[in-house]
GROMACS .gro file of C-alpha atoms in nm:
model
  332
    1MET     CA    1  12.128  10.380  10.476
    2ASP     CA    2  11.968  10.071  10.621
    3ARG     CA    3  11.619  10.186  10.728
    4GLN     CA    4  11.622   9.935  11.014
    5THR     CA    5  11.921  10.104  11.176
    6ARG     CA    6  11.807  10.465  11.135
    7LEU     CA    7  11.447  10.442  11.252
    8PRO     CA    8  11.422  10.576  11.606
    9HIS     CA    9  11.250  10.391  11.887
   10LEU     CA   10  10.912  10.549  11.948
   11ARG     CA   11  10.791  10.647  12.291
   12LEU     CA   12  10.509  10.441  12.440
   13ARG     CA   13  10.245  10.667  12.585
   14PRO     CA   14  10.175  10.613  12.952
   15LYS     CA   15   9.801  10.580  12.905
   16VAL     CA   16   9.736  10.234  12.760
   17GLN     CA   17   9.385  10.168  12.640
   18ALA     CA   18   9.206   9.844  12.721
   19VAL     CA   19   9.241   9.593  12.438
   20PRO     CA   20   9.043   9.279  12.353
   21VAL     CA   21   9.196   8.989  12.546
   22ILE     CA   22   9.341   8.707  12.330
   23ALA     CA   23   9.584   8.438  12.443
   24MET     CA   24   9.908   8.586  12.305
   25ILE     CA   25  10.168   8.412  12.521
   26SER     CA   26  10.301   8.195  12.239
   27LEU     CA   27  10.308   8.494  12.007
   28LEU     CA   28  10.512   8.697  12.254
   29VAL     CA   29  10.759   8.411  12.290
   30LEU     CA   30  10.815   8.432  11.916
   31THR     CA   31  10.850   8.807  11.941
   32ALA     CA   32  11.112   8.781  12.213
   33ALA     CA   33  11.312   8.543  11.997
   34ALA     CA   34  11.299   8.779  11.701
   35GLY     CA   35  11.397   9.069  11.923
   36ARG     CA   36  11.741   8.917  11.986
   37CYS     CA   37  11.842   9.020  11.633
   38GLN     CA   38  11.809   9.396  11.597
   39GLU     CA   39  12.050   9.446  11.309
   40ARG     CA   40  11.958   9.304  10.969
   41PRO     CA   41  12.211   9.211  10.698
   42THR     CA   42  12.000   9.383  10.431
   43SER     CA   43  11.831   9.717  10.373
   44LYS     CA   44  11.531   9.551  10.207
   45ILE     CA   45  11.220   9.532  10.422
   46VAL     CA   46  10.940   9.289  10.503
   47ILE     CA   47  10.591   9.439  10.532
   48ALA     CA   48  10.339   9.222  10.716
   49HIS     CA   49  10.022   9.249  10.507
   50ARG     CA   50   9.730   9.294  10.747
   51GLY     CA   51   9.958   9.143  11.012
   52ALA     CA   52  10.066   8.781  10.985
   53SER     CA   53   9.742   8.719  10.799
   54GLY     CA   54   9.853   8.388  10.652
   55TYR     CA   55   9.833   8.241  11.003
   56LEU     CA   56   9.571   8.439  11.198
   57PRO     CA   57   9.262   8.642  11.103
   58GLU     CA   58   9.367   8.965  10.935
   59HIS     CA   59   9.374   9.297  11.120
   60THR     CA   60   9.356   9.149  11.468
   61LEU     CA   61   9.590   9.228  11.754
   62ALA     CA   62   9.699   8.864  11.749
   63ALA     CA   63   9.798   8.886  11.382
   64TYR     CA   64   9.990   9.207  11.445
   65ALA     CA   65  10.172   9.056  11.744
   66LEU     CA   66  10.268   8.746  11.548
   67ALA     CA   67  10.398   8.962  11.262
   68HIS     CA   68  10.622   9.146  11.508
   69GLY     CA   69  10.743   8.814  11.644
   70MET     CA   70  10.821   8.691  11.294
   71GLY     CA   71  11.054   8.982  11.234
   72ALA     CA   72  10.845   9.208  11.011
   73ASP     CA   73  11.004   9.548  10.960
   74PHE     CA   74  10.666   9.713  10.915
   75ILE     CA   75  10.314   9.600  11.004
   76GLU     CA   76  10.018   9.711  10.794
   77PRO     CA   77   9.683   9.823  10.937
   78ASP     CA   78   9.409   9.923  10.695
   79LEU     CA   79   9.205  10.210  10.837
   80VAL     CA   80   8.837  10.299  10.812
   81MET     CA   81   8.621  10.527  11.026
   82THR     CA   82   8.323  10.458  11.248
   83ARG     CA   83   8.014  10.676  11.258
   84ASP     CA   84   8.157  10.866  11.554
   85GLY     CA   85   8.485  10.935  11.373
   86LYS     CA   86   8.714  10.672  11.527
   87LEU     CA   87   8.983  10.499  11.320
   88VAL     CA   88   8.959  10.119  11.330
   89CYS     CA   89   9.161   9.847  11.160
   90VAL     CA   90   8.954   9.673  10.892
   91HIS     CA   91   9.044   9.598  10.532
   92ASP     CA   92   8.716   9.713  10.379
   93ILE     CA   93   8.480  10.004  10.434
   94HIS     CA   94   8.220   9.735  10.492
   95LEU     CA   95   8.233   9.474  10.769
   96ASP     CA   96   8.049   9.166  10.646
   97SER     CA   97   8.343   8.975  10.496
   98THR     CA   98   8.536   8.940  10.824
   99THR     CA   99   8.290   8.992  11.111
  100ASP     CA  100   7.956   8.866  11.240
  101VAL     CA  101   7.791   9.205  11.184
  102ASP     CA  102   7.506   9.039  10.997
  103GLN     CA  103   7.410   8.854  11.316
  104VAL     CA  104   7.470   9.136  11.563
  105PHE     CA  105   7.313   9.416  11.358
  106PRO     CA  106   7.092   9.252  11.094
  107ASP     CA  107   6.896   9.575  11.043
  108ARG     CA  108   7.202   9.783  10.948
  109LYS     CA  109   7.245   9.629  10.602
  110ARG     CA  110   7.238   9.884  10.321
  111ALA     CA  111   7.054   9.839   9.995
  112ASP     CA  112   7.375   9.713   9.831
  113GLY     CA  113   7.382   9.416  10.071
  114HIS     CA  114   7.674   9.538  10.284
  115TRP     CA  115   7.722   9.658  10.640
  116TYR     CA  116   7.948   9.964  10.672
  117ALA     CA  117   8.176  10.066  10.956
  118ALA     CA  118   8.060  10.424  10.895
  119ASP     CA  119   7.709  10.323  11.005
  120LEU     CA  120   7.823  10.193  11.346
  121THR     CA  121   7.971  10.367  11.647
  122LEU     CA  122   8.295  10.242  11.797
  123GLU     CA  123   8.102  10.092  12.087
  124GLU     CA  124   7.892   9.896  11.839
  125VAL     CA  125   8.195   9.782  11.639
  126ARG     CA  126   8.347   9.649  11.962
  127ARG     CA  127   8.055   9.408  11.991
  128LEU     CA  128   8.156   9.230  11.669
  129ALA     CA  129   8.362   8.912  11.646
  130VAL     CA  130   8.625   8.887  11.372
  131HIS     CA  131   8.668   8.569  11.170
  132GLU     CA  132   8.903   8.452  10.897
  133ARG     CA  133   8.826   8.574  10.544
  134LEU     CA  134   8.968   8.276  10.351
  135GLY     CA  135   8.845   7.922  10.395
  136GLN     CA  136   9.185   7.753  10.364
  137ARG     CA  137   9.341   7.953  10.649
  138PHE     CA  138   9.260   7.989  11.019
  139PRO     CA  139   8.945   7.787  11.097
  140GLN     CA  140   8.642   8.006  11.042
  141THR     CA  141   8.448   7.799  11.292
  142SER     CA  142   8.702   7.854  11.570
  143VAL     CA  143   8.563   7.954  11.910
  144ALA     CA  144   8.866   8.181  11.963
  145ARG     CA  145   8.748   8.538  12.011
  146PHE     CA  146   8.902   8.804  11.787
  147SER     CA  147   8.788   9.166  11.782
  148VAL     CA  148   8.821   9.475  11.562
  149PRO     CA  149   9.105   9.686  11.709
  150THR     CA  150   9.125  10.060  11.700
  151PHE     CA  151   9.424  10.217  11.529
  152ALA     CA  152   9.539  10.349  11.867
  153GLU     CA  153   9.534   9.997  12.012
  154MET     CA  154   9.736   9.867  11.718
  155ILE     CA  155   9.996  10.141  11.767
  156GLU     CA  156  10.022  10.078  12.140
  157LEU     CA  157  10.068   9.705  12.080
  158VAL     CA  158  10.350   9.761  11.831
  159GLN     CA  159  10.520  10.025  12.044
  160GLY     CA  160  10.487   9.806  12.350
  161LEU     CA  161  10.653   9.514  12.171
  162ASN     CA  162  10.923   9.748  12.040
  163ARG     CA  163  10.999   9.841  12.400
  164THR     CA  164  10.995   9.492  12.548
  165THR     CA  165  11.190   9.323  12.268
  166GLY     CA  166  11.431   9.602  12.178
  167ARG     CA  167  11.348   9.554  11.810
  168THR     CA  168  11.179   9.843  11.631
  169ALA     CA  169  10.898   9.754  11.392
  170GLY     CA  170  10.731  10.038  11.209
  171ILE     CA  171  10.371  10.075  11.102
  172TYR     CA  172  10.242  10.102  10.744
  173PRO     CA  173   9.882  10.229  10.762
  174GLU     CA  174   9.660  10.252  10.457
  175LEU     CA  175   9.380  10.506  10.445
  176LYS     CA  176   9.092  10.321  10.282
  177GLU     CA  177   8.878  10.519  10.040
  178PRO     CA  178   8.925  10.864  10.194
  179ALA     CA  179   8.715  11.030   9.922
  180TRP     CA  180   8.422  10.803  10.010
  181HIS     CA  181   8.466  10.885  10.379
  182ARG     CA  182   8.482  11.258  10.306
  183GLU     CA  183   8.153  11.241  10.113
  184ALA     CA  184   8.005  11.059  10.413
  185GLY     CA  185   8.106  11.348  10.640
  186LEU     CA  186   8.402  11.160  10.790
  187PRO     CA  187   8.724  11.325  10.668
  188MET     CA  188   9.014  11.097  10.757
  189GLU     CA  189   9.328  11.299  10.701
  190GLU     CA  190   9.308  11.539  10.996
  191ALA     CA  191   9.205  11.267  11.242
  192PHE     CA  192   9.483  11.041  11.116
  193LEU     CA  193   9.758  11.304  11.151
  194GLU     CA  194   9.639  11.402  11.497
  195LEU     CA  195   9.650  11.043  11.617
  196VAL     CA  196   9.988  10.944  11.475
  197GLY     CA  197  10.136  11.271  11.598
  198ARG     CA  198  10.009  11.194  11.946
  199TYR     CA  199  10.211  10.872  11.937
  200GLY     CA  200  10.532  11.033  11.815
  201TYR     CA  201  10.519  10.965  11.442
  202GLU     CA  202  10.645  11.294  11.304
  203GLY     CA  203  10.887  11.393  11.031
  204PRO     CA  204  11.049  11.212  10.739
  205ARG     CA  205  11.248  10.970  10.957
  206ALA     CA  206  10.952  10.835  11.154
  207ALA     CA  207  10.899  10.458  11.160
  208ILE     CA  208  10.595  10.479  10.937
  209PHE     CA  209  10.483  10.474  10.576
  210VAL     CA  210  10.142  10.625  10.495
  211GLN     CA  211   9.984  10.461  10.191
  212CYS     CA  212   9.680  10.530   9.980
  213PHE     CA  213   9.547  10.462   9.629
  214GLU     CA  214   9.422  10.821   9.603
  215PRO     CA  215   9.687  11.079   9.505
  216ALA     CA  216   9.459  11.361   9.626
  217THR     CA  217   9.473  11.221   9.979
  218LEU     CA  218   9.852  11.213   9.982
  219GLU     CA  219   9.855  11.568   9.846
  220ARG     CA  220   9.609  11.673  10.117
  221LEU     CA  221   9.830  11.524  10.389
  222ARG     CA  222  10.123  11.727  10.256
  223ALA     CA  223   9.905  12.040  10.247
  224LEU     CA  224   9.819  11.977  10.613
  225GLY     CA  225  10.191  11.990  10.691
  226SER     CA  226  10.275  11.620  10.707
  227LYS     CA  227  10.635  11.528  10.633
  228LEU     CA  228  10.579  11.157  10.698
  229PRO     CA  229  10.700  10.905  10.437
  230GLN     CA  230  10.415  10.845  10.191
  231VAL     CA  231  10.353  10.575   9.932
  232LEU     CA  232  10.118  10.587   9.634
  233LEU     CA  233   9.948  10.252   9.584
  234ILE     CA  234   9.899  10.159   9.220
  235GLY     CA  235   9.654   9.898   9.096
  236ASP     CA  236   9.633   9.716   8.766
  237GLU     CA  237   9.355   9.929   8.619
  238ARG     CA  238   9.554  10.254   8.591
  239GLY     CA  239   9.899  10.111   8.645
  240ALA     CA  240  10.039  10.178   8.300
  241GLN     CA  241   9.944  10.546   8.319
  242GLN     CA  242  10.068  10.594   8.677
  243THR     CA  243  10.413  10.440   8.623
  244THR     CA  244  10.539  10.640   8.325
  245ASP     CA  245  10.835  10.872   8.373
  246ASP     CA  246  10.608  11.175   8.368
  247ALA     CA  247  10.363  11.025   8.618
  248LEU     CA  248  10.642  10.927   8.856
  249ALA     CA  249  10.787  11.277   8.830
  250LEU     CA  250  10.452  11.411   8.951
  251ALA     CA  251  10.434  11.153   9.229
  252VAL     CA  252  10.762  11.280   9.373
  253GLY     CA  253  10.574  11.593   9.478
  254TYR     CA  254  10.370  11.403   9.738
  255ALA     CA  255  10.517  11.053   9.772
  256ASN     CA  256  10.841  10.888   9.878
  257GLY     CA  257  10.758  10.560   9.709
  258ILE     CA  258  10.511  10.354   9.511
  259GLY     CA  259  10.327  10.035   9.597
  260PRO     CA  260  10.238   9.872   9.265
  261SER     CA  261  10.064   9.540   9.222
  262LYS     CA  262  10.319   9.268   9.155
  263SER     CA  263  10.153   9.191   8.822
  264LEU     CA  264  10.241   9.543   8.703
  265LEU     CA  265  10.610   9.476   8.772
  266GLU     CA  266  10.594   9.140   8.598
  267ALA     CA  267  10.448   9.310   8.290
  268ASP     CA  268  10.693   9.603   8.303
  269PRO     CA  269  11.004   9.532   8.515
  270GLU     CA  270  11.150   9.872   8.420
  271ILE     CA  271  10.905  10.037   8.659
  272VAL     CA  272  11.153   9.967   8.939
  273ALA     CA  273  11.439  10.145   8.761
  274ARG     CA  274  11.217  10.440   8.664
  275ALA     CA  275  11.102  10.482   9.023
  276HIS     CA  276  11.454  10.452   9.162
  277ARG     CA  277  11.578  10.719   8.924
  278ARG     CA  278  11.321  10.950   9.081
  279GLY     CA  279  11.430  10.854   9.432
  280LEU     CA  280  11.114  10.653   9.498
  281VAL     CA  281  11.119  10.323   9.686
  282VAL     CA  282  10.917  10.033   9.541
  283HIS     CA  283  10.703   9.810   9.765
  284PRO     CA  284  10.481   9.575   9.558
  285TYR     CA  285  10.186   9.372   9.688
  286THR     CA  286  10.079   9.096   9.777
  287PHE     CA  287  10.287   8.778   9.822
  288ARG     CA  288  10.106   8.467   9.944
  289ALA     CA  289  10.238   8.114   9.989
  290ASP     CA  290   9.889   7.970   9.941
  291ASP     CA  291   9.808   8.167   9.625
  292LEU     CA  292  10.110   8.150   9.398
  293PRO     CA  293  10.085   8.283   9.043
  294PRO     CA  294  10.250   8.090   8.761
  295PRO     CA  295  10.531   8.011   8.700
  296TYR     CA  296  10.635   8.007   9.067
  297LYS     CA  297  10.650   7.676   9.251
  298THR     CA  298  10.724   7.818   9.597
  299LEU     CA  299  10.692   8.152   9.771
  300GLU     CA  300  11.071   8.164   9.791
  301ASP     CA  301  11.092   8.146   9.411
  302GLU     CA  302  10.867   8.450   9.387
  303LEU     CA  303  11.057   8.635   9.661
  304LYS     CA  304  11.383   8.575   9.474
  305ARG     CA  305  11.235   8.715   9.156
  306PHE     CA  306  11.120   9.039   9.319
  307TYR     CA  307  11.382   9.101   9.590
  308SER     CA  308  11.688   8.980   9.401
  309GLU     CA  309  11.615   9.007   9.029
  310LEU     CA  310  11.375   9.301   9.002
  311GLY     CA  311  11.539   9.483   9.292
  312VAL     CA  312  11.235   9.599   9.490
  313ASP     CA  313  11.302   9.767   9.823
  314GLY     CA  314  11.039   9.575  10.017
  315LEU     CA  315  10.715   9.389   9.968
  316PHE     CA  316  10.383   9.309  10.131
  317THR     CA  317  10.333   8.949  10.235
  318ASP     CA  318  10.084   8.748  10.438
  319PHE     CA  319  10.376   8.526  10.546
  320PRO     CA  320  10.636   8.762  10.698
  321ASP     CA  321  10.835   8.481  10.857
  322ARG     CA  322  10.922   8.334  10.518
  323ALA     CA  323  11.021   8.668  10.370
  324ARG     CA  324  11.233   8.735  10.679
  325ARG     CA  325  11.409   8.400  10.643
  326PHE     CA  326  11.467   8.466  10.274
  327LEU     CA  327  11.634   8.801  10.338
  328ASP     CA  328  11.834   8.674  10.635
  329ARG     CA  329  11.964   8.361  10.464
  330PRO     CA  330  12.345   8.328  10.454
  331ALA     CA  331  12.509   8.475  10.147
  332GLY     CA  332  12.547   8.212   9.875
   0.00000   0.00000   0.00000
């Protein structure tokens, strides 16, 4: 069944938290345009990697809003915890690659040279300004103010846009280094399930995928009673061992899909068939128009290889508009 047609609209909670103010009018215009097409001609999905991060700084409310407007089926927030146990949307457990934490809290640097979200309270994290990670993308010297959103704010933004546009986009959160957080006294799993449950994400048909590189975390979520769709992320280092028939058979016990690096699928295209035989969906990462691997000349060439030839069920991309256009192109 087409996932886009069977995912229920989620209820927006009446209490809306204050969010950092960014000029989003143009983004919402795009969203409204995308909302006019609820039904998709394909069951394959587009996952907006860190939002529309090819166009705006990653993991900002602006990037998430633009991804919704570009027709992403799911929008990915990476989650870490603050010192006071709040879930915030940042790609790394440390903050220095995308914020001005070195200027705001110069004395919080650890011996390894990094500043960690786990060393700051939420109130302190809110004082940080977010900037673009990559030099060739959104101007790093821009005076536009971007902030670190909480996971709750991200959810409320997506659910609000679902309501106003009539087009349901799901969320695809990644729990970042849960074992590290647990050792730091900040267990993530319970807090995560409490929060998503509060916003109506419950059961196997919820508009969510929960992803993690750590199998133990996905097993722990199941042990806590979660029936949410779960995806095991698989990197290059252990990819060959984690994609055998036997390994995939074990993964079925706690996952509904796998998220392998795209290089793993290039090296072993049969991974897709092995996963499908086990009933697992396959969502590889990450597809970037400004960082194409050989032999691809355009992002569309790479999308064709993975969507059409390898038969993946969805993929993570920094450019969700181009993946959306590829999937929605007329037949032939």
